[in-house]
PDB file of C-alpha atoms (C1' of nucleotides) in Angstrom:
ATOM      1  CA  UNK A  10     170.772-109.443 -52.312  1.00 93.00           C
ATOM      2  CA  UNK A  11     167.853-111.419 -53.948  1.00 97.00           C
ATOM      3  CA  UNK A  12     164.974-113.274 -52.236  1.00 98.00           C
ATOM      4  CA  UNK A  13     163.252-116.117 -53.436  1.00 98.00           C
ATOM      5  CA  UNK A  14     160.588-118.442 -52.797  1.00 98.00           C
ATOM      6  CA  UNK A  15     161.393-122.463 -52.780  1.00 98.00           C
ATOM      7  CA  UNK A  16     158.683-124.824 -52.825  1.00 98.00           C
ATOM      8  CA  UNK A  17     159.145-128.679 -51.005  1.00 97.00           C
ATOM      9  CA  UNK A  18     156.780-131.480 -50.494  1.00 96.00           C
ATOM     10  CA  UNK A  19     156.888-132.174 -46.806  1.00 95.00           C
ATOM     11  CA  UNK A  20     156.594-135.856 -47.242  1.00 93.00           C
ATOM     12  CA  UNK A  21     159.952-135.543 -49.404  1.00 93.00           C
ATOM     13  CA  UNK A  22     161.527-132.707 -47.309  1.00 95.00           C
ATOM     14  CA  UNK A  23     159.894-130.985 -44.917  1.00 96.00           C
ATOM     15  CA  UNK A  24     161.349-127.829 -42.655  1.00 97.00           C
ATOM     16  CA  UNK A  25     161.929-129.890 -39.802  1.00 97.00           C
ATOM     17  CA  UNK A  26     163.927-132.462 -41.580  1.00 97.00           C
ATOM     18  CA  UNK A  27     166.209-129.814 -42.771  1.00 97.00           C
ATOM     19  CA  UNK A  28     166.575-128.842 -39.180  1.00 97.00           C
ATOM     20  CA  UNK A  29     167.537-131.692 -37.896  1.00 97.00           C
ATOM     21  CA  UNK A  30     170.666-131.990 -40.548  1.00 97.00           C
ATOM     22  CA  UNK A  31     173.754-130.657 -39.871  1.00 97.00           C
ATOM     23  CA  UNK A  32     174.081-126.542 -39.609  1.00 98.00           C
ATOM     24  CA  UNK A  33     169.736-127.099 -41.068  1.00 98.00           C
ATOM     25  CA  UNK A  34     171.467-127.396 -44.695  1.00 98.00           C
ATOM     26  CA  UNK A  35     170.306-129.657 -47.215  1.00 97.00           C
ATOM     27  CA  UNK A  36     171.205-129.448 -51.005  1.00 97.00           C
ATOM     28  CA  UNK A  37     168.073-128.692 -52.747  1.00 97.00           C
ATOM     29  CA  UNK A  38     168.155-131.877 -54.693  1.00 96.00           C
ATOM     30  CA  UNK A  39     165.483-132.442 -57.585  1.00 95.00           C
ATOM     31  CA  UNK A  40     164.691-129.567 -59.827  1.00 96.00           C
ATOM     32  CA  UNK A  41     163.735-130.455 -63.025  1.00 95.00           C
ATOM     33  CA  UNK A  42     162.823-127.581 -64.403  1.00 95.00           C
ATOM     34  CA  UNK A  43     164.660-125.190 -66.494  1.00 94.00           C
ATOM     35  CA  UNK A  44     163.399-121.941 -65.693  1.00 95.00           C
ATOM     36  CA  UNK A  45     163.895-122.972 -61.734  1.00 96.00           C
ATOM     37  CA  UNK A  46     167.487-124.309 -62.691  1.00 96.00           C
ATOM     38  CA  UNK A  47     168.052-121.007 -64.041  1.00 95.00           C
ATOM     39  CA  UNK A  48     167.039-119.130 -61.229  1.00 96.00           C
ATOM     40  CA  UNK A  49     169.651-121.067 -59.237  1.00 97.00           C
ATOM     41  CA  UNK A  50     172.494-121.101 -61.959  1.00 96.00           C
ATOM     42  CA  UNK A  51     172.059-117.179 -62.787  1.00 95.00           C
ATOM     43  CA  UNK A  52     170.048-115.144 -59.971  1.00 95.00           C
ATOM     44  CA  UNK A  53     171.258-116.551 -56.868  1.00 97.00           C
ATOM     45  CA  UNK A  54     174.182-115.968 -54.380  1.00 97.00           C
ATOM     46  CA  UNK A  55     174.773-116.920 -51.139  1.00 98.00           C
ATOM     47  CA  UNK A  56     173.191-115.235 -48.664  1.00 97.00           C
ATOM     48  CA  UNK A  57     170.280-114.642 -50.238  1.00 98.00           C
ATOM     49  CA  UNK A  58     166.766-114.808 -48.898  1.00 98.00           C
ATOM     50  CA  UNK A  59     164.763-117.988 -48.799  1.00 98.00           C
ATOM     51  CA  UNK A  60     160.806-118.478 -48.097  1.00 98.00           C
ATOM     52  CA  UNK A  61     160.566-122.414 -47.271  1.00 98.00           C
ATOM     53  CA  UNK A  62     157.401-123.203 -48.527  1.00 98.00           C
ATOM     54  CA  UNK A  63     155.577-126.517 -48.388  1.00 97.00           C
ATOM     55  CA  UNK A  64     153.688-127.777 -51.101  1.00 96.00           C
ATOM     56  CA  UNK A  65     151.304-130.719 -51.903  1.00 95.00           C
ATOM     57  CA  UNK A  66     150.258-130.813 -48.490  1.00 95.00           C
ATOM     58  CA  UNK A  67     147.159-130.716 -46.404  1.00 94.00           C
ATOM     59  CA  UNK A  68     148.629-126.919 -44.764  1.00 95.00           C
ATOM     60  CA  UNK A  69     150.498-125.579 -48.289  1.00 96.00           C
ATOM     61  CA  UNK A  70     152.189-122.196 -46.803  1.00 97.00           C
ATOM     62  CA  UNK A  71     155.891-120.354 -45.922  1.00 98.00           C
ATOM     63  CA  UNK A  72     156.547-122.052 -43.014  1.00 97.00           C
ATOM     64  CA  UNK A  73     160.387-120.784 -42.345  1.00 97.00           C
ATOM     65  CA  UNK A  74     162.945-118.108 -43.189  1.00 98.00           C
ATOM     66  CA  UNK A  75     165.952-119.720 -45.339  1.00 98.00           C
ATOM     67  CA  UNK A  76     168.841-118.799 -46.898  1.00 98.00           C
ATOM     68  CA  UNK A  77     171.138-119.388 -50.083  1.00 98.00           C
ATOM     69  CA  UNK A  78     173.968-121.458 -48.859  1.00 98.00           C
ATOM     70  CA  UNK A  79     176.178-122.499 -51.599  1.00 97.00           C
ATOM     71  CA  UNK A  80     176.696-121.297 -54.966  1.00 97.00           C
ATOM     72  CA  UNK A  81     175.308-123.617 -57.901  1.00 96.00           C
ATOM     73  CA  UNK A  82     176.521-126.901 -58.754  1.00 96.00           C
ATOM     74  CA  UNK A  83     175.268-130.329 -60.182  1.00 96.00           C
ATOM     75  CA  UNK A  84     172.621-132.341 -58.757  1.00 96.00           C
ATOM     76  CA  UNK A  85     174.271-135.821 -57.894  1.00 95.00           C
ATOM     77  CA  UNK A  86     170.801-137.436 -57.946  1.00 95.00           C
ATOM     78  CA  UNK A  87     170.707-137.108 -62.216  1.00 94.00           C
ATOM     79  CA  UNK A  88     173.639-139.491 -62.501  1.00 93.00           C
ATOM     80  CA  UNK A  89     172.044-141.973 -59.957  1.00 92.00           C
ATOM     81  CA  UNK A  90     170.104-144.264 -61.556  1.00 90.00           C
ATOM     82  CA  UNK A  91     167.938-145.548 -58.011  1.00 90.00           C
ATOM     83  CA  UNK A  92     166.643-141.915 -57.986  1.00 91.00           C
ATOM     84  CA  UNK A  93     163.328-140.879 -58.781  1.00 90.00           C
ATOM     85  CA  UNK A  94     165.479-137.388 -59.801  1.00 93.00           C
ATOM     86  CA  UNK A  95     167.585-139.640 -62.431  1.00 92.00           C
ATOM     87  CA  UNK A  96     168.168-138.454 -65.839  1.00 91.00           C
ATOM     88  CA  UNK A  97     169.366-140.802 -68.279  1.00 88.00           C
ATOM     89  CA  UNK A  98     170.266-137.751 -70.678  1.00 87.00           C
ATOM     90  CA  UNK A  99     172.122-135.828 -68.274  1.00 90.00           C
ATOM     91  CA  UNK A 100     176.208-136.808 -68.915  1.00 88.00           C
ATOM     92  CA  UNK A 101     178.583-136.232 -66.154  1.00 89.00           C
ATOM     93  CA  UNK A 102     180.753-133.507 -68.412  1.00 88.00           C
ATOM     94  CA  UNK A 103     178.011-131.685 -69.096  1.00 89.00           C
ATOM     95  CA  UNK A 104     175.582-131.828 -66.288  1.00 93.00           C
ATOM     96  CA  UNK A 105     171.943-130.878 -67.263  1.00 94.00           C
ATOM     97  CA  UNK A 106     170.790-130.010 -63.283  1.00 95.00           C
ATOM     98  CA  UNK A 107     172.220-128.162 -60.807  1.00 96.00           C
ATOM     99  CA  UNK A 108     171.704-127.163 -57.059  1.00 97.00           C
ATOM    100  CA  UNK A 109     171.997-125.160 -54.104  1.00 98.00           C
ATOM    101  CA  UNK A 110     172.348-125.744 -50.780  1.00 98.00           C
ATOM    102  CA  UNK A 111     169.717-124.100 -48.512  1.00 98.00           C
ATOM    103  CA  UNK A 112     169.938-123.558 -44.878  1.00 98.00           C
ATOM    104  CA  UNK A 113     167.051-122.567 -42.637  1.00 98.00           C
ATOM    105  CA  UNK A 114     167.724-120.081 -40.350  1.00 97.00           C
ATOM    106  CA  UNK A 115     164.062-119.952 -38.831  1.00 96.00           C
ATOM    107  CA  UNK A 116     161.092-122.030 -38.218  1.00 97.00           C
ATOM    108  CA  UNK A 117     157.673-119.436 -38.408  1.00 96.00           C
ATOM    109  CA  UNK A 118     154.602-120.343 -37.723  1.00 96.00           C
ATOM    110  CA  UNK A 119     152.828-121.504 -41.185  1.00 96.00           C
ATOM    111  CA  UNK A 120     151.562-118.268 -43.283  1.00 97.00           C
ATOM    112  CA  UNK A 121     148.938-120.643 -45.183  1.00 96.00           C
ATOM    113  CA  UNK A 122     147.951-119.860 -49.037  1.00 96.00           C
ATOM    114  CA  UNK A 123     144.729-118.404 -47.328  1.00 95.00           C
ATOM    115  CA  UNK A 124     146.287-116.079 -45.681  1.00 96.00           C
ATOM    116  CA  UNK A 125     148.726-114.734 -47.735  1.00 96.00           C
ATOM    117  CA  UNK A 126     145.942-114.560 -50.188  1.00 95.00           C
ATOM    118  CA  UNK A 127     144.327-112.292 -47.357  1.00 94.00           C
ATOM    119  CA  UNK A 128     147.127-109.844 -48.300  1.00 94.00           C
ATOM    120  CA  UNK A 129     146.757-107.136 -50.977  1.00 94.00           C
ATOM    121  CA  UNK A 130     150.158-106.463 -50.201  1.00 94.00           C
ATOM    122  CA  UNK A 131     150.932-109.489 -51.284  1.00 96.00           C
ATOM    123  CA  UNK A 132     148.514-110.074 -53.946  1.00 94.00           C
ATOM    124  CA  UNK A 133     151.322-110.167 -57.006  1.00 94.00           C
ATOM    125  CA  UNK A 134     153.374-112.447 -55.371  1.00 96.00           C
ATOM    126  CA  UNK A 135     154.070-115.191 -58.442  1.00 95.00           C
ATOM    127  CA  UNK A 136     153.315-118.045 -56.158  1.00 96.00           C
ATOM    128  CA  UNK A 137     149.758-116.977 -55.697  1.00 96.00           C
ATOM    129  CA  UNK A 138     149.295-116.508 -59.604  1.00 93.00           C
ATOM    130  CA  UNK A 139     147.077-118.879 -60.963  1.00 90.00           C
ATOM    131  CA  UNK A 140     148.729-121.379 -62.925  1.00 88.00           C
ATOM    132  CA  UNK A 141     152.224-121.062 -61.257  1.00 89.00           C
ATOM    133  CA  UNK A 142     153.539-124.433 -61.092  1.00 92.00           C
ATOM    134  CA  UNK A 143     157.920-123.485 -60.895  1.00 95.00           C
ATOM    135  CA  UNK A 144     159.550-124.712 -57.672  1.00 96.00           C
ATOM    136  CA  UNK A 145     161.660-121.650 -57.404  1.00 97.00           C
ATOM    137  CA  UNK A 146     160.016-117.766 -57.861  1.00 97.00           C
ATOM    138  CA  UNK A 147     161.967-114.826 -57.035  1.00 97.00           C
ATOM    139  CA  UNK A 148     160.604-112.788 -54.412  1.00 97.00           C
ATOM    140  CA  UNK A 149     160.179-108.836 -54.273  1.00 96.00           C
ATOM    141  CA  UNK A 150     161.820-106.988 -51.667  1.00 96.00           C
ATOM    142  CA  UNK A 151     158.478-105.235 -50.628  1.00 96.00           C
ATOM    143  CA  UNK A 152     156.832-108.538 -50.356  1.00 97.00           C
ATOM    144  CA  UNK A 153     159.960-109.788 -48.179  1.00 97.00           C
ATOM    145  CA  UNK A 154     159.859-107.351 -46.072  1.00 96.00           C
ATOM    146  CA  UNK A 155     156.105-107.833 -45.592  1.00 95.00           C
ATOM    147  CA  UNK A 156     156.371-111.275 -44.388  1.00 96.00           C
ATOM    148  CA  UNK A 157     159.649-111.434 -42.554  1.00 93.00           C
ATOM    149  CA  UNK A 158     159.057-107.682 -40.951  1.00 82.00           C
ATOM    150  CA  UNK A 159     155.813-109.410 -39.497  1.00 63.00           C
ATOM    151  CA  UNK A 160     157.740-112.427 -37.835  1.00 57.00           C
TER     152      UNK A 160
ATOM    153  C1'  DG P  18     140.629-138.228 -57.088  1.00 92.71           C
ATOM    154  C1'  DC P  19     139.766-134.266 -60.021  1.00 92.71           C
ATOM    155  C1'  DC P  20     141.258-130.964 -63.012  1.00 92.71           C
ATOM    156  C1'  DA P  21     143.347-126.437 -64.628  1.00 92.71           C
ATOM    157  C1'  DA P  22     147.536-124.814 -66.113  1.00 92.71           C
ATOM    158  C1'  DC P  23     151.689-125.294 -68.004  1.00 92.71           C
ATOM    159  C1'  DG P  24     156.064-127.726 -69.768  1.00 92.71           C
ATOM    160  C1'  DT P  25     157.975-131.212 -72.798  1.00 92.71           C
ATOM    161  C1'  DT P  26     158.090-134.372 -76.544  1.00 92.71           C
ATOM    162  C1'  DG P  27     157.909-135.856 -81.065  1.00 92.71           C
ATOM    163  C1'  DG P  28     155.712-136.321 -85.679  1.00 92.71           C
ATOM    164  C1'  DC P  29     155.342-133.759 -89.620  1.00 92.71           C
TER     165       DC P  29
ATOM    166  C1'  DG R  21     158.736-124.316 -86.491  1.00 92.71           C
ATOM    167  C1'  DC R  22     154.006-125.863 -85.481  1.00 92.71           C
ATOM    168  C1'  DC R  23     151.027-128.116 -82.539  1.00 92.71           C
ATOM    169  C1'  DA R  24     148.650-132.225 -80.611  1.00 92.71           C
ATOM    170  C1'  DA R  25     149.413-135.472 -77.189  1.00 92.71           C
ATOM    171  C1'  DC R  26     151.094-136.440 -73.054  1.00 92.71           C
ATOM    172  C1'  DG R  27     153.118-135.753 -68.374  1.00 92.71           C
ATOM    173  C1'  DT R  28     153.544-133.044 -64.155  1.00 92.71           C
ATOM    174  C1'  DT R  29     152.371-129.784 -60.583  1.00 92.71           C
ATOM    175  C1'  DG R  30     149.707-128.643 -56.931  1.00 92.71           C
ATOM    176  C1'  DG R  31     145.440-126.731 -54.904  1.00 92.71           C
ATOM    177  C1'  DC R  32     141.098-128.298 -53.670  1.00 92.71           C
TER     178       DC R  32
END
DNA sequence: GCCAACGTTGGC
DNA sequence: GCCAACGTTGGC
């Protein structure tokens, strides 16, 4: 079992719209990146642990406890050509992005990027790097454990 | 709106 | 393969 840290703009999907979809699954729908794709393709299962984080946002923070809910497969949104996600490269054979389903399992309280900076426990979690810019990190187990334990 | 950091693109 | 230019992310 793996954990990992997923990053959404809550103007584009925020925790509570996932909640109010059926079983609080959405496909996680717009990574462009290849290092997150990867992450998805190669390091994830289901079941595994999700931090919902919101980014771009006046409160950026973890503000549920997800999980992994499908294995990966190809974004739809790269073959449509109304979405902002399209990619005019990407062929249908050989699909350049893939997905995974996410479900929340619980709403927390926001742990803000203050204080999970507060943390030396936490203080090599990649998120609060300086530079980190990837939608998807992998989580350690200590640093799991030190946020969900708490909830 | 600013800007640091990083990824991607494309000329050579 | 190098690297400058450009685009994007995301906190502030």
């Amino acid at each position: 079992m793996n954990y990992w840290l997923m990053k959404s703009e809550p103007e584009e999907c925020s925790v509570d719209d996932v909640l109010a979809a059926p079983d609080a699954t959405v496909p996680w729908v717009g990574v462009r990146n290849y290092q997150a794709r990867n992450f998805m393709r190669d390091g994830m299962q289901v079941g595994d642990g999700v931090l919902f984080y919101h980014s771009s946002c006046a409160e950026p923070g973890i503000v549920a406890i997800a999980r992994v809910a499908s294995g990966a497969y190809p974004d739809p949104t790269q073959f449509d050509p109304t979405s902002p996600y399209y990619d005019a490269k990407s062929k249908r054979e050989e699909p350049r992005w893939l997905l995974v389903d996410v479900q929340v399992l619980k709403k927390i309280s926001n742990i803000t990027l203050p204080t999970l900076r507060e943390r030396p426990e936490l203080a090599d979690m990649l998120v609060l790097k300086k530079g980190n810019r990837l939608s998807i990190t992998p989580v350690e187990a200590p640093h799991w454990k030190a946020i969900v334990k708490a909830k």
